[in-house]
PDB file of C-alpha atoms in Angstrom:
ATOM      1  CA  MET A 202      -4.689  67.733  35.934  1.00  0.00           C
ATOM      2  CA  ASN A 203      -7.708  67.993  33.849  1.00  0.00           C
ATOM      3  CA  ASP A 204      -6.299  69.891  31.078  1.00  0.00           C
ATOM      4  CA  LEU A 205      -3.651  67.359  30.388  1.00  0.00           C
ATOM      5  CA  ARG A 206      -3.402  66.596  27.141  1.00  0.00           C
ATOM      6  CA  LEU A 207      -1.506  63.696  25.118  1.00  0.00           C
ATOM      7  CA  ARG A 208      -0.457  63.873  21.139  1.00  0.00           C
ATOM      8  CA  PRO A 209       2.322  62.487  19.515  1.00  0.00           C
ATOM      9  CA  ALA A 210       6.130  64.178  19.499  1.00  0.00           C
ATOM     10  CA  ALA A 211       6.877  66.143  16.520  1.00  0.00           C
ATOM     11  CA  GLU A 212      10.229  67.704  14.927  1.00  0.00           C
ATOM     12  CA  THR A 213       9.351  70.784  16.782  1.00  0.00           C
ATOM     13  CA  ASP A 214       9.547  68.911  20.231  1.00  0.00           C
ATOM     14  CA  LEU A 215      12.716  67.705  19.989  1.00  0.00           C
ATOM     15  CA  SER A 216      14.445  70.313  22.293  1.00  0.00           C
ATOM     16  CA  ALA A 217      11.525  69.941  24.778  1.00  0.00           C
ATOM     17  CA  LEU A 218      12.040  66.047  24.884  1.00  0.00           C
ATOM     18  CA  VAL A 219      15.713  66.318  25.408  1.00  0.00           C
ATOM     19  CA  ARG A 220      15.232  69.254  28.070  1.00  0.00           C
ATOM     20  CA  LEU A 221      12.628  66.886  30.100  1.00  0.00           C
ATOM     21  CA  ARG A 222      14.925  63.923  29.752  1.00  0.00           C
ATOM     22  CA  ASP A 223      18.022  65.822  31.004  1.00  0.00           C
ATOM     23  CA  ASP A 224      15.876  67.510  33.875  1.00  0.00           C
ATOM     24  CA  ALA A 225      14.749  64.039  34.961  1.00  0.00           C
ATOM     25  CA  ALA A 226      18.051  62.561  35.083  1.00  0.00           C
ATOM     26  CA  ARG A 227      19.077  65.980  37.189  1.00  0.00           C
ATOM     27  CA  TRP A 228      15.961  64.716  39.346  1.00  0.00           C
ATOM     28  CA  MET A 229      17.211  61.492  39.816  1.00  0.00           C
ATOM     29  CA  LEU A 230      21.277  62.150  40.480  1.00  0.00           C
ATOM     30  CA  ALA A 231      19.625  65.306  43.354  1.00  0.00           C
ATOM     31  CA  ARG A 232      18.312  62.379  45.071  1.00  0.00           C
ATOM     32  CA  GLY A 233      21.053  59.779  45.013  1.00  0.00           C
ATOM     33  CA  ILE A 234      20.101  57.590  42.163  1.00  0.00           C
ATOM     34  CA  THR A 235      22.840  56.869  40.193  1.00  0.00           C
ATOM     35  CA  GLY A 236      23.414  54.912  37.452  1.00  0.00           C
ATOM     36  CA  GLN A 237      19.846  55.594  35.760  1.00  0.00           C
ATOM     37  CA  TRP A 238      20.120  58.711  33.353  1.00  0.00           C
ATOM     38  CA  ARG A 239      22.630  61.187  32.748  1.00  0.00           C
ATOM     39  CA  PRO A 240      22.081  64.410  31.618  1.00  0.00           C
ATOM     40  CA  GLY A 241      23.297  64.810  27.983  1.00  0.00           C
ATOM     41  CA  GLU A 242      22.845  61.156  27.618  1.00  0.00           C
ATOM     42  CA  LEU A 243      20.506  61.648  24.759  1.00  0.00           C
ATOM     43  CA  ASP A 244      20.097  64.348  21.801  1.00  0.00           C
ATOM     44  CA  GLU A 245      17.695  65.302  19.452  1.00  0.00           C
ATOM     45  CA  ASP A 246      18.655  62.485  16.875  1.00  0.00           C
ATOM     46  CA  HIS A 247      17.781  60.078  19.677  1.00  0.00           C
ATOM     47  CA  PHE A 248      14.200  61.057  19.579  1.00  0.00           C
ATOM     48  CA  ARG A 249      14.272  61.795  15.761  1.00  0.00           C
ATOM     49  CA  GLN A 250      15.226  57.975  15.255  1.00  0.00           C
ATOM     50  CA  VAL A 251      12.882  56.601  17.982  1.00  0.00           C
ATOM     51  CA  MET A 252       9.887  58.525  15.870  1.00  0.00           C
ATOM     52  CA  THR A 253      10.863  56.708  12.875  1.00  0.00           C
ATOM     53  CA  HIS A 254      10.939  53.196  14.112  1.00  0.00           C
ATOM     54  CA  GLY A 255       8.549  53.592  17.039  1.00  0.00           C
ATOM     55  CA  GLU A 256       6.243  56.422  18.976  1.00  0.00           C
ATOM     56  CA  VAL A 257       7.364  59.173  21.127  1.00  0.00           C
ATOM     57  CA  TRP A 258       4.055  61.049  23.116  1.00  0.00           C
ATOM     58  CA  LEU A 259       4.266  63.885  24.816  1.00  0.00           C
ATOM     59  CA  ALA A 260       1.744  65.453  27.394  1.00  0.00           C
ATOM     60  CA  GLU A 261       0.896  69.146  27.882  1.00  0.00           C
ATOM     61  CA  ALA A 262      -0.710  70.500  30.608  1.00  0.00           C
ATOM     62  CA  GLY A 263      -1.749  74.560  30.382  1.00  0.00           C
ATOM     63  CA  GLY A 264       0.628  74.746  27.327  1.00  0.00           C
ATOM     64  CA  ARG A 265       3.277  73.861  29.022  1.00  0.00           C
ATOM     65  CA  VAL A 266       5.144  70.071  28.356  1.00  0.00           C
ATOM     66  CA  ALA A 267       3.867  67.910  31.283  1.00  0.00           C
ATOM     67  CA  GLY A 268       5.967  64.661  30.306  1.00  0.00           C
ATOM     68  CA  ALA A 269       6.645  62.145  27.523  1.00  0.00           C
ATOM     69  CA  TRP A 270       7.526  58.603  26.497  1.00  0.00           C
ATOM     70  CA  GLU A 271       8.351  56.201  23.901  1.00  0.00           C
ATOM     71  CA  LEU A 272       6.529  53.386  22.893  1.00  0.00           C
ATOM     72  CA  TRP A 273       8.310  51.356  20.462  1.00  0.00           C
ATOM     73  CA  TRP A 274       6.628  47.789  18.810  1.00  0.00           C
ATOM     74  CA  GLU A 275      10.166  45.689  19.422  1.00  0.00           C
ATOM     75  CA  ASP A 276      12.342  45.619  22.068  1.00  0.00           C
ATOM     76  CA  GLU A 277      15.385  42.605  20.999  1.00  0.00           C
ATOM     77  CA  ALA A 278      17.908  44.265  22.384  1.00  0.00           C
ATOM     78  CA  ALA A 279      16.428  43.599  26.059  1.00  0.00           C
ATOM     79  CA  TRP A 280      13.465  40.776  25.261  1.00  0.00           C
ATOM     80  CA  GLY A 281      15.291  39.041  22.257  1.00  0.00           C
ATOM     81  CA  PRO A 282      13.094  38.119  18.928  1.00  0.00           C
ATOM     82  CA  GLN A 283       9.121  38.176  20.265  1.00  0.00           C
ATOM     83  CA  PRO A 284       5.784  37.542  18.411  1.00  0.00           C
ATOM     84  CA  PRO A 285       3.663  40.723  17.545  1.00  0.00           C
ATOM     85  CA  VAL A 286       1.802  40.987  20.904  1.00  0.00           C
ATOM     86  CA  ALA A 287       3.418  43.589  23.299  1.00  0.00           C
ATOM     87  CA  GLY A 288       4.105  47.393  22.836  1.00  0.00           C
ATOM     88  CA  TYR A 289       7.221  48.626  24.841  1.00  0.00           C
ATOM     89  CA  VAL A 290       7.302  51.848  27.069  1.00  0.00           C
ATOM     90  CA  HIS A 291      10.693  53.504  27.130  1.00  0.00           C
ATOM     91  CA  ARG A 292      11.503  56.886  29.068  1.00  0.00           C
ATOM     92  CA  LEU A 293       8.492  57.706  30.864  1.00  0.00           C
ATOM     93  CA  MET A 294       9.304  61.165  32.457  1.00  0.00           C
ATOM     94  CA  VAL A 295       7.192  64.060  33.855  1.00  0.00           C
ATOM     95  CA  ASP A 296       8.484  67.524  34.527  1.00  0.00           C
ATOM     96  CA  ARG A 297       8.438  67.319  38.346  1.00  0.00           C
ATOM     97  CA  ASN A 298       8.411  71.425  38.703  1.00  0.00           C
ATOM     98  CA  THR A 299       4.950  71.847  37.177  1.00  0.00           C
ATOM     99  CA  THR A 300       3.385  68.466  36.745  1.00  0.00           C
ATOM    100  CA  ALA A 301       1.055  67.280  39.938  1.00  0.00           C
ATOM    101  CA  PRO A 302       2.082  63.460  41.636  1.00  0.00           C
ATOM    102  CA  GLY A 303       0.379  60.783  39.822  1.00  0.00           C
ATOM    103  CA  THR A 304       1.201  62.645  36.391  1.00  0.00           C
ATOM    104  CA  GLY A 305       3.534  59.492  35.915  1.00  0.00           C
ATOM    105  CA  ARG A 306       0.872  56.958  36.189  1.00  0.00           C
ATOM    106  CA  LEU A 307      -1.533  58.561  33.976  1.00  0.00           C
ATOM    107  CA  LEU A 308       0.931  58.518  31.370  1.00  0.00           C
ATOM    108  CA  LEU A 309       1.478  54.922  32.118  1.00  0.00           C
ATOM    109  CA  GLU A 310      -1.911  54.166  31.675  1.00  0.00           C
ATOM    110  CA  ALA A 311      -2.172  56.395  28.526  1.00  0.00           C
ATOM    111  CA  ALA A 312       0.800  54.160  27.132  1.00  0.00           C
ATOM    112  CA  GLU A 313      -1.102  51.321  27.961  1.00  0.00           C
ATOM    113  CA  ARG A 314      -4.131  52.245  26.164  1.00  0.00           C
ATOM    114  CA  ARG A 315      -2.319  53.474  23.040  1.00  0.00           C
ATOM    115  CA  VAL A 316      -1.029  49.306  22.921  1.00  0.00           C
ATOM    116  CA  ALA A 317      -4.219  47.908  23.451  1.00  0.00           C
ATOM    117  CA  GLU A 318      -5.445  50.437  20.358  1.00  0.00           C
ATOM    118  CA  ALA A 319      -2.837  48.911  18.541  1.00  0.00           C
ATOM    119  CA  GLY A 320      -4.518  45.195  19.146  1.00  0.00           C
ATOM    120  CA  ARG A 321      -1.854  44.067  21.486  1.00  0.00           C
ATOM    121  CA  THR A 322      -2.489  42.685  24.538  1.00  0.00           C
ATOM    122  CA  ARG A 323       1.009  42.849  26.688  1.00  0.00           C
ATOM    123  CA  VAL A 324       2.886  46.422  27.415  1.00  0.00           C
ATOM    124  CA  ARG A 325       6.634  45.979  28.641  1.00  0.00           C
ATOM    125  CA  LEU A 326       9.151  47.854  29.994  1.00  0.00           C
ATOM    126  CA  ASP A 327      12.614  47.323  31.307  1.00  0.00           C
ATOM    127  CA  CYS A 328      13.672  49.101  34.062  1.00  0.00           C
ATOM    128  CA  LEU A 329      17.679  49.813  35.365  1.00  0.00           C
ATOM    129  CA  ALA A 330      17.673  46.335  38.476  1.00  0.00           C
ATOM    130  CA  GLY A 331      19.222  47.931  40.923  1.00  0.00           C
ATOM    131  CA  ASN A 332      16.852  51.100  41.333  1.00  0.00           C
ATOM    132  CA  ALA A 333      14.240  49.735  43.797  1.00  0.00           C
ATOM    133  CA  GLN A 334      12.561  52.366  43.979  1.00  0.00           C
ATOM    134  CA  LEU A 335      11.384  52.726  40.401  1.00  0.00           C
ATOM    135  CA  ASN A 336      11.095  48.343  40.321  1.00  0.00           C
ATOM    136  CA  ALA A 337       8.192  48.797  43.189  1.00  0.00           C
ATOM    137  CA  TYR A 338       7.036  52.088  41.196  1.00  0.00           C
ATOM    138  CA  TYR A 339       5.783  49.678  38.335  1.00  0.00           C
ATOM    139  CA  GLN A 340       4.927  46.604  40.605  1.00  0.00           C
ATOM    140  CA  ALA A 341       2.580  48.821  42.320  1.00  0.00           C
ATOM    141  CA  ALA A 342       1.163  49.789  38.584  1.00  0.00           C
ATOM    142  CA  GLY A 343       0.260  46.144  37.965  1.00  0.00           C
ATOM    143  CA  TYR A 344       3.358  45.168  36.276  1.00  0.00           C
ATOM    144  CA  ARG A 345       5.246  41.543  37.212  1.00  0.00           C
ATOM    145  CA  VAL A 346       9.042  40.847  37.033  1.00  0.00           C
ATOM    146  CA  VAL A 347       9.019  38.059  33.931  1.00  0.00           C
ATOM    147  CA  GLY A 348      12.804  38.251  33.717  1.00  0.00           C
ATOM    148  CA  HIS A 349      16.431  39.939  33.766  1.00  0.00           C
ATOM    149  CA  LYS A 350      18.410  41.256  31.244  1.00  0.00           C
ATOM    150  CA  GLU A 351      22.393  41.281  31.881  1.00  0.00           C
ATOM    151  CA  GLY A 352      24.649  44.204  29.754  1.00  0.00           C
ATOM    152  CA  LYS A 353      21.986  45.471  27.637  1.00  0.00           C
ATOM    153  CA  PRO A 354      23.467  47.538  25.410  1.00  0.00           C
ATOM    154  CA  GLN A 355      22.558  51.741  26.304  1.00  0.00           C
ATOM    155  CA  PRO A 356      22.713  55.071  23.526  1.00  0.00           C
ATOM    156  CA  GLY A 357      25.790  56.530  25.161  1.00  0.00           C
ATOM    157  CA  GLY A 358      26.818  54.352  27.674  1.00  0.00           C
ATOM    158  CA  ALA A 359      28.112  51.605  29.117  1.00  0.00           C
ATOM    159  CA  PRO A 360      26.231  48.091  29.231  1.00  0.00           C
ATOM    160  CA  LYS A 361      23.676  47.888  32.065  1.00  0.00           C
ATOM    161  CA  SER A 362      21.637  45.254  33.657  1.00  0.00           C
ATOM    162  CA  PHE A 363      17.683  45.421  33.739  1.00  0.00           C
ATOM    163  CA  THR A 364      14.702  44.003  35.277  1.00  0.00           C
ATOM    164  CA  LEU A 365      12.364  42.768  32.728  1.00  0.00           C
ATOM    165  CA  LEU A 366       8.650  43.801  33.691  1.00  0.00           C
ATOM    166  CA  GLU A 367       5.114  42.880  31.858  1.00  0.00           C
ATOM    167  CA  LYS A 368       1.909  43.821  32.288  1.00  0.00           C
ATOM    168  CA  GLU A 369      -1.142  41.736  30.975  1.00  0.00           C
ATOM    169  CA  LEU A 370      -4.018  44.180  29.240  1.00  0.00           C
ATOM    170  CA  PRO A 371      -7.540  43.576  29.974  1.00  0.00           C
ATOM    171  CA  ARG A 372      -9.251  41.820  27.073  1.00  0.00           C
ATOM    172  CA  PRO A 373     -11.961  44.335  25.448  1.00  0.00           C
ATOM    173  CA  THR A 374     -15.442  42.714  26.406  1.00  0.00           C
ATOM    174  CA  ALA A 375     -17.974  42.318  23.806  1.00  0.00           C
ATOM    175  CA  PRO A 376     -21.060  45.017  23.987  1.00  0.00           C
ATOM    176  CA  ARG A 377     -23.727  44.069  25.079  1.00  0.00           C
ATOM    177  CA  THR A 378     -27.021  43.635  22.740  1.00  0.00           C
ATOM    178  CA  ALA A 379     -29.956  45.228  23.673  1.00  0.00           C
ATOM    179  CA  GLY A 380     -32.693  42.477  24.754  1.00  0.00           C
ATOM    180  CA  HIS A 381     -30.163  40.055  25.716  1.00  0.00           C
ATOM    181  CA  THR A 382     -31.198  38.032  28.739  1.00  0.00           C
ATOM    182  CA  GLY A 383     -27.680  36.239  29.189  1.00  0.00           C
TER     183      GLY A 383
END
């Protein structure tokens, strides 16, 4: 995965984002993970709208789309009004047919770096409460459960219940000065 390249998504990437999301939904359904995502749920307009209020990031490897995620700067539907201390990761997805194991974690770490670059100290996300495997995945990545949200509205579907997870980002350390003997 040495050639993984990250960049903000552009208008020309919208169809690739929809395909990636639909493929991820089909992958989940094939493994019995129901209630999370359904193919056809989100269209190009969804990603276009996120790009106007937040960020959509694309990962490429070998000239092909390898994954993507959304980064929001607020998420009142899940978290309520909050001070501007966090970035909110949504729709972390990888192309399971072309990426190596661990790619999702690399994308999550990239999202965390982006949040830190923006001067925020926390990364938050929500995960379908009934998806034990995905909840465990985020907890293994250093996220802790901080609450639950019942009945969160969903684009193109009925409201669902979510686990709220948060990760505190390490504080940047001050650079050492030459000759300092602490």
